[in-house]
Amino acid sequence: MGGLQKKKYERGSATNYITRNKARKKLQLSLADFRRLCILKGIYPHEPKHKKKVNKGSTAPRTFYLLKDIRFLLHEPIVRKFREYKVFVRKLRKAYGKAEWTGVERLRDNKPGYKLDHIIKERYPTFVDALRDIDDALSMCFLFSTFARTGKCHVQTITLCRRLSVEWMNYIIASRSLKKVFLSIKGIYYQAEVLGQVITWLVPYQFAHDHPTDVDYRVMATFTEMYTTLLGFVNFRLYQTLNLVYPPKVSQSLSQPWVKHILNKLSALSASLARVVATAEEEENQMDQFPTEGDQENLEAREKEQKEQEAHKRLFEGLKFFLNREVPRESLAFILRCFGAEVSWDQSLCIGGTYDVTDESITHQIVDRPNMDKQYINRYYIQPQWVFDTVNAKMLLPVEDYFIGVTLPPHLSPFVEEKDGDYVPPEKLKLMALQRGEKPDDDDDDDDDEEEEEEEDDDDGDDDELTEERNLKKMENQRAQGKTLAVKVTPGKVRPWETGSVGNRVRLEQEEKAEEKRLAIMMMKKKEKYLYDKIMFGKKRTVREANKLTAKRKAHEDASKAEKKAKKQ
Amino acid sequence: PIQSVCVLSVGGAWRLGTDVRNTVGNIPMEWYQDYPHIGYDLDGKKIFKPIRNKDELDEFLDKMENPDYWRTVHDKTTASDIRLSDEQVDLVHRLQKGQFGDASFNEYEIHSCSSGPIVSKMVHAIKMGWIKPRKPKETTPQYYDLWAKEDPNAILGRHKMHVPAPKMRLPGHEESYNPPPEYLLTEEERLAWEQQDPEDRKLPFLPQKHSCLRAVPAFSRFIHERFERCLDLYLCPRQRKMRVNVNPEDLIPKLPKPKDLQPFPTTMSLVYRGHTSLVRSISASPTGQWLVSGSDDCTVRFWEVNTGRCLKTLEVGGAVKGVAWNPNPAVCLVAVCFESTVLLLNPALGDRLVVGATDQLITSYEPPEEDKEQAVTWALSEGPEHDKGHRLTLTHPKGVKQVVWHGKGDYLSSVMPDNTSNLQVLIHQVSKRRTQNPFRKNKGLVQCVSFHPLRPYFFVATQRCVRVYNLIKQELTKKLTANCKWISSMAIHPGGDNLICGSYDCRLAWFDLDLSTKPYKMLRHHKKALRGVAYHKHYPLFASGADDGSVIVCHGMVYNDLLQNPLIVPVKVLRGHQITHDLGVLDVTFHPTQPWVFSSGADATIRLFT
């Protein structure tokens, strides 16, 4: 005994965490400023392993931050700026109160501002880090760029977002790195591969937003502030990698002198960008031959993949598109140009259209209306889904399914990768067959039946036993009635699987295996059994879901067939 | 543009001609909305509004037809249009350009500063370069190559701990604007979806089908979802979770194949019928030719094992709780317990000589000189009862639940479960007709007892533990704690070093007495309470029967090598008994020589599995 008494919660995990309120007090910031700081610096709360210990015995729900994180925030120069801003607001209010207008003006001129460059550099020490995290930044910028200038956020922010998103799209066009597109009910998903990073972003459809009231726009604005800075730097670097001028300039040949604003020109997405060093546009980047031994197959596979990718980039090359006014111009122009097509639209719709509807060399016209009055013979009139499906299929799909007024085939998500056991829609199977180069069958009867055969072998055995027992009972009853104690031996029935036919032997073997497995499962340890049960439960659930979808599909097809028949009669 | 300027600079300059001036002052003119007038002139007379306001069309016509439209301004205070004169237009232009209003004023003329030293000081400061004109602030952010110098040393240490936020989930087919029909919800599913709490929903949106892209509306929750993502990014605790990617097949332990562990019972071959109520207990004769069973219908039946014939039925005075065949092959005795009586029967089956010798043994008893007070009364049966096979009757003070024989066949123990006294277990010696109570203290409700097959040890199972007593030294040797709630049955390995305990909480505990006092293995094979467990005498087999109606036979190999732990492999699940009144199998016992197992059940049958 002896020594100092150990106090509770003065060491261990209790000292590693700090509650939000305490952290706020330590930083001397208001809650709003603290939130802003956390967003900008990318600090998130932590869930302690022993919450009660950390909470000093209390079980009240609290948010905990790592004390190290908060200490790290203490050194942030922006914190000082926040405090300065607070003082500035106070001074300004005072000046207003005293009606010192010159003072107000002076204060406004010296409004403290801050830059986020160092934070971006600190959060994303390498360029690849920044690229990896750019999904959210893109989605946010694209959303903000669609906002109306009504005061939900600063107009400068909206224009900046618009500028950055247009720059991004132009980069994607210039680098031809778009891979997948998807029309969802939320908006349009795009997926590009930039410097080896897969980047997905979501763009809302072009409609006015009705702004919800339960959304804190300050939080969104803080995020956007950070994201715009990040995206600006990323764009700069990306333009640099392609030898493009930043801020982007439209190359002279295509620029229309009467359009003053460069942003408008860029957002038309029809002009190619100016380069720092004029180089040949098309650079054939041949894959280098490395002397590898034994890896021939691998190399070949890689070469093949490379070739496929190249082919995908040139998917629409040589085709000439015309967009009707009712289709979403920006997204379609973006996608088509990403794959090397020539695109134009009506002059009254937007600037940047290069040719007219009357141009005879147009191969495809994208239309989204039930019928067209005047049609040219030498071009296809197709619905916009064709473009999206074609990009995802990596091959030009037959246009017949997408003509005007035709019921469109379902639009599938390119992001789903089915593992074995998952449900695969029949359209996807057809598409895969098409990609392999097989001719599509006309009859739709080849629906693959994936119904799991429910094995109910066990019941058979039980049935046999049951019948046997019943027989025995009957015998016994008879005996009891007749009171004859004569012992009768009834000839036993030869069980079918005991005879040596092949099928039965196989079945017998399977049964034996199953029994063996069941017995082994009984001997599992508790922990492993739990895990095993969980895995098996998950597997069964996927099978159940797949079966449900198959059944639904079948019901739907039956219904539509019946309808067709009814129509015929 | 002119209009806006004019409205701002409502002065009096051009009013001179018209001489209509409103005296209401600088007030919002809406206050006069409901009146026919809009104020008062200098004489205090009302200024009336024009009868008819100009509408858009008038405005347009005016714009088209009036050549002076561009220089006409509307005066709100008098509700009249005023045409500006050339001078006035010129003045407006000058003001717009930021020039002085007076055309004759020359701004470049140097004025003498009469305003004192402050101005001259400032002029001096400007000349000296101390005061600089304010620079216009940069509003557009400047970008540059932030990552020009990627210095790996500059990366903070905390960056290694950083958990990047997981990316948004990629959309599936159901999110498509035109999904395959199977992804659309049916009416019931849609209703269920609507009634679900938004947090419980598997899909956060309703899949919808639109016939064409033109028909797709805006997604109403778009900003919400973005906002929620933002909240997730800065409010959610992040954690690295190790996802175990296990092949479930790898989790299954590799056990020797049951095929290689034969022989063991595999099929049900005989059903012994005759009892009318549940069969509590069974026991096989040491030769393996006979089987005795005791049932709740107050009968004891003797069966021939090979044929399934009931050779004898004996009525006793109560529901039979336990039967036990004397393990000594030279004696033909069966102990039966019902109510508070233990009955020793001579079934007169088998070898005549043995039967005779048994009777001889019973009758050759000579009472000792000094009669000691015993816990039970020994009574010799005579007359018709003797003819029925009754030999000795031991009347206990309390109800007897179980009887067991010692391996030699002379000693017999009976259990009277009672939580309150020390008189729970009695050991009887048949040859001397002596009874003793080995325990002085009550250590809990005794469930069952057993003799060690080779050494003078005695096992007593109470509710949660098994105590091992040395009968010669009369002391406790070991206390085994079975990690279960309530022990129901117990069996000792013929080698004597291993023990299995069945419990009502579905577990079977295997104890290795040399290893530990804790179970070596807990087997949770049964779904319901275990009622009976048994070891085979020769084969490495043990069986357990439970209320789920199954008998599970396991291979339980015990090695002579002390370092090698016993090998336990379940080899067969035997089913056959029907579950009646939630009871399945009540007792199991092995054939003494063959790898066969008997089980008695609540369905009034005994079954033989071979």
GROMACS .gro file of C-alpha atoms in nm, chain B residues 301-464:
model
  164
  870ARG     CA    1  -4.074  -5.570  -1.949
  871PHE     CA    2  -3.806  -5.813  -2.051
  872TRP     CA    3  -3.724  -5.835  -2.420
  873GLU     CA    4  -3.519  -6.064  -2.630
  874VAL     CA    5  -3.284  -5.831  -2.811
  875ASN     CA    6  -3.250  -6.020  -3.138
  876THR     CA    7  -3.617  -6.080  -3.204
  877GLY     CA    8  -3.787  -5.794  -3.031
  878ARG     CA    9  -4.019  -6.028  -2.845
  879CYS     CA   10  -4.143  -5.934  -2.506
  880LEU     CA   11  -4.069  -6.234  -2.289
  881LYS     CA   12  -4.200  -6.115  -1.959
  882THR     CA   13  -4.409  -5.838  -1.822
  883LEU     CA   14  -4.406  -5.763  -1.455
  884GLU     CA   15  -4.650  -5.532  -1.289
  885VAL     CA   16  -4.498  -5.326  -1.012
  886GLY     CA   17  -4.667  -5.089  -0.778
  887GLY     CA   18  -4.576  -4.763  -0.940
  888ALA     CA   19  -4.424  -4.581  -1.235
  889VAL     CA   20  -4.081  -4.728  -1.287
  890LYS     CA   21  -3.809  -4.464  -1.262
  891GLY     CA   22  -3.508  -4.676  -1.327
  892VAL     CA   23  -3.394  -5.025  -1.413
  893ALA     CA   24  -3.043  -5.167  -1.401
  894TRP     CA   25  -2.919  -5.509  -1.497
  895ASN     CA   26  -2.650  -5.649  -1.276
  896PRO     CA   27  -2.325  -5.623  -1.478
  897ASN     CA   28  -2.186  -5.941  -1.328
  898PRO     CA   29  -2.252  -6.220  -1.581
  899ALA     CA   30  -2.251  -6.481  -1.303
  900VAL     CA   31  -2.553  -6.323  -1.140
  901CYS     CA   32  -2.894  -6.277  -1.293
  902LEU     CA   33  -3.038  -5.984  -1.106
  903VAL     CA   34  -3.222  -5.673  -1.213
  904ALA     CA   35  -3.268  -5.371  -0.990
  905VAL     CA   36  -3.590  -5.179  -1.045
  906CYS     CA   37  -3.684  -4.861  -0.866
  907PHE     CA   38  -4.033  -4.716  -0.838
  908GLU     CA   39  -4.176  -4.477  -0.586
  909SER     CA   40  -3.971  -4.534  -0.270
  910THR     CA   41  -3.887  -4.896  -0.339
  911VAL     CA   42  -3.594  -5.065  -0.499
  912LEU     CA   43  -3.680  -5.413  -0.612
  913LEU     CA   44  -3.427  -5.681  -0.697
  914LEU     CA   45  -3.570  -5.921  -0.951
  915ASN     CA   46  -3.450  -6.247  -1.081
  916PRO     CA   47  -3.600  -6.260  -1.430
  917ALA     CA   48  -3.504  -6.627  -1.467
  918LEU     CA   49  -3.379  -6.574  -1.819
  919GLY     CA   50  -3.082  -6.745  -1.969
  920ASP     CA   51  -2.864  -7.004  -1.815
  921ARG     CA   52  -3.044  -7.214  -1.554
  922LEU     CA   53  -2.728  -7.250  -1.354
  923VAL     CA   54  -2.684  -6.878  -1.327
  924VAL     CA   55  -3.046  -6.835  -1.225
  925GLY     CA   56  -3.006  -7.100  -0.964
  926ALA     CA   57  -2.680  -6.955  -0.840
  927THR     CA   58  -2.847  -6.619  -0.805
  928ASP     CA   59  -3.126  -6.758  -0.595
  929GLN     CA   60  -2.865  -6.940  -0.393
  930LEU     CA   61  -2.681  -6.617  -0.336
  931ILE     CA   62  -2.993  -6.446  -0.211
  932THR     CA   63  -3.097  -6.723   0.020
  933SER     CA   64  -2.750  -6.790   0.157
  934TYR     CA   65  -2.762  -6.468   0.350
  935GLU     CA   66  -2.702  -6.502   0.721
  936PRO     CA   67  -2.816  -6.214   0.935
  937PRO     CA   68  -2.537  -6.074   1.149
  938GLU     CA   69  -2.540  -6.109   1.523
  939GLU     CA   70  -2.593  -5.752   1.614
  940ASP     CA   71  -2.865  -5.590   1.413
  941LYS     CA   72  -2.783  -5.236   1.320
  942GLU     CA   73  -3.040  -4.971   1.245
  943GLN     CA   74  -3.036  -4.921   0.870
  944ALA     CA   75  -3.174  -4.647   0.650
  945VAL     CA   76  -3.375  -4.893   0.445
  946THR     CA   77  -3.557  -5.208   0.527
  947TRP     CA   78  -3.455  -5.522   0.345
  948ALA     CA   79  -3.736  -5.770   0.289
  949LEU     CA   80  -3.719  -6.108   0.124
  950SER     CA   81  -4.010  -6.184  -0.108
  951GLU     CA   82  -4.201  -6.500  -0.071
  952GLY     CA   83  -4.504  -6.676  -0.208
  953PRO     CA   84  -4.659  -6.554  -0.532
  954GLU     CA   85  -4.424  -6.260  -0.546
  955HIS     CA   86  -4.129  -6.494  -0.536
  956ASP     CA   87  -4.281  -6.682  -0.825
  957LYS     CA   88  -4.309  -6.361  -1.020
  958GLY     CA   89  -3.938  -6.313  -0.971
  959HIS     CA   90  -3.924  -6.068  -0.683
  960ARG     CA   91  -3.634  -6.148  -0.458
  961LEU     CA   92  -3.551  -5.857  -0.233
  962THR     CA   93  -3.741  -5.538  -0.159
  963LEU     CA   94  -3.559  -5.235  -0.025
  964THR     CA   95  -3.801  -4.982   0.114
  965HIS     CA   96  -3.652  -4.636   0.118
  966PRO     CA   97  -3.770  -4.341   0.320
  967LYS     CA   98  -3.810  -4.127   0.008
  968GLY     CA   99  -3.883  -4.164  -0.358
  969VAL     CA  100  -3.601  -4.327  -0.553
  970LYS     CA  101  -3.505  -4.190  -0.891
  971GLN     CA  102  -3.214  -4.396  -1.004
  972VAL     CA  103  -3.035  -4.721  -0.931
  973VAL     CA  104  -2.688  -4.816  -1.049
  974TRP     CA  105  -2.477  -5.122  -0.998
  975HIS     CA  106  -2.111  -5.134  -0.924
  976GLY     CA  107  -1.909  -5.314  -1.190
  977LYS     CA  108  -1.858  -5.618  -0.972
  978GLY     CA  109  -2.229  -5.658  -0.917
  979ASP     CA  110  -2.236  -5.668  -0.540
  980TYR     CA  111  -2.284  -5.304  -0.462
  981LEU     CA  112  -2.579  -5.102  -0.563
  982SER     CA  113  -2.647  -4.734  -0.525
  983SER     CA  114  -2.980  -4.556  -0.522
  984VAL     CA  115  -3.054  -4.187  -0.555
  985MET     CA  116  -3.330  -4.008  -0.367
  986PRO     CA  117  -3.313  -3.649  -0.483
  987ASP     CA  118  -3.394  -3.415  -0.200
  988ASN     CA  119  -3.257  -3.072  -0.152
  989THR     CA  120  -3.299  -3.055   0.221
  990SER     CA  121  -3.125  -3.353   0.375
  991ASN     CA  122  -2.802  -3.542   0.349
  992LEU     CA  123  -2.987  -3.864   0.284
  993GLN     CA  124  -2.982  -3.852  -0.093
  994VAL     CA  125  -2.751  -4.130  -0.197
  995LEU     CA  126  -2.740  -4.476  -0.046
  996ILE     CA  127  -2.500  -4.759  -0.119
  997HIS     CA  128  -2.629  -5.109  -0.063
  998GLN     CA  129  -2.438  -5.433  -0.048
  999VAL     CA  130  -2.658  -5.717  -0.168
 1000SER     CA  131  -2.463  -6.010  -0.028
 1001LYS     CA  132  -2.462  -5.864   0.323
 1002ARG     CA  133  -2.792  -5.680   0.294
 1003ARG     CA  134  -2.624  -5.374   0.429
 1004THR     CA  135  -2.696  -5.012   0.352
 1005GLN     CA  136  -2.487  -4.709   0.421
 1006ASN     CA  137  -2.520  -4.339   0.363
 1007PRO     CA  138  -2.179  -4.220   0.248
 1008PHE     CA  139  -2.244  -3.848   0.288
 1009ARG     CA  140  -2.280  -3.644   0.596
 1010LYS     CA  141  -2.356  -3.318   0.426
 1011ASN     CA  142  -2.599  -3.208   0.163
 1012LYS     CA  143  -2.407  -3.062  -0.132
 1013GLY     CA  144  -2.704  -2.989  -0.350
 1014LEU     CA  145  -2.971  -3.176  -0.532
 1015VAL     CA  146  -2.822  -3.501  -0.659
 1016GLN     CA  147  -2.912  -3.575  -1.019
 1017CYS     CA  148  -2.740  -3.907  -1.074
 1018VAL     CA  149  -2.457  -4.116  -0.943
 1019SER     CA  150  -2.217  -4.366  -1.091
 1020PHE     CA  151  -1.940  -4.604  -0.985
 1021HIS     CA  152  -1.596  -4.590  -1.136
 1022PRO     CA  153  -1.560  -4.904  -1.351
 1023LEU     CA  154  -1.217  -4.998  -1.216
 1024ARG     CA  155  -1.123  -4.804  -0.910
 1025PRO     CA  156  -1.309  -4.735  -0.586
 1026TYR     CA  157  -1.435  -4.397  -0.695
 1027PHE     CA  158  -1.787  -4.272  -0.680
 1028PHE     CA  159  -1.927  -3.996  -0.901
 1029VAL     CA  160  -2.210  -3.777  -0.782
 1030ALA     CA  161  -2.365  -3.528  -1.023
 1031THR     CA  162  -2.547  -3.239  -0.864
 1032GLN     CA  163  -2.719  -2.964  -1.052
 1033ARG     CA  164  -2.410  -2.792  -1.189
   0.00000   0.00000   0.00000
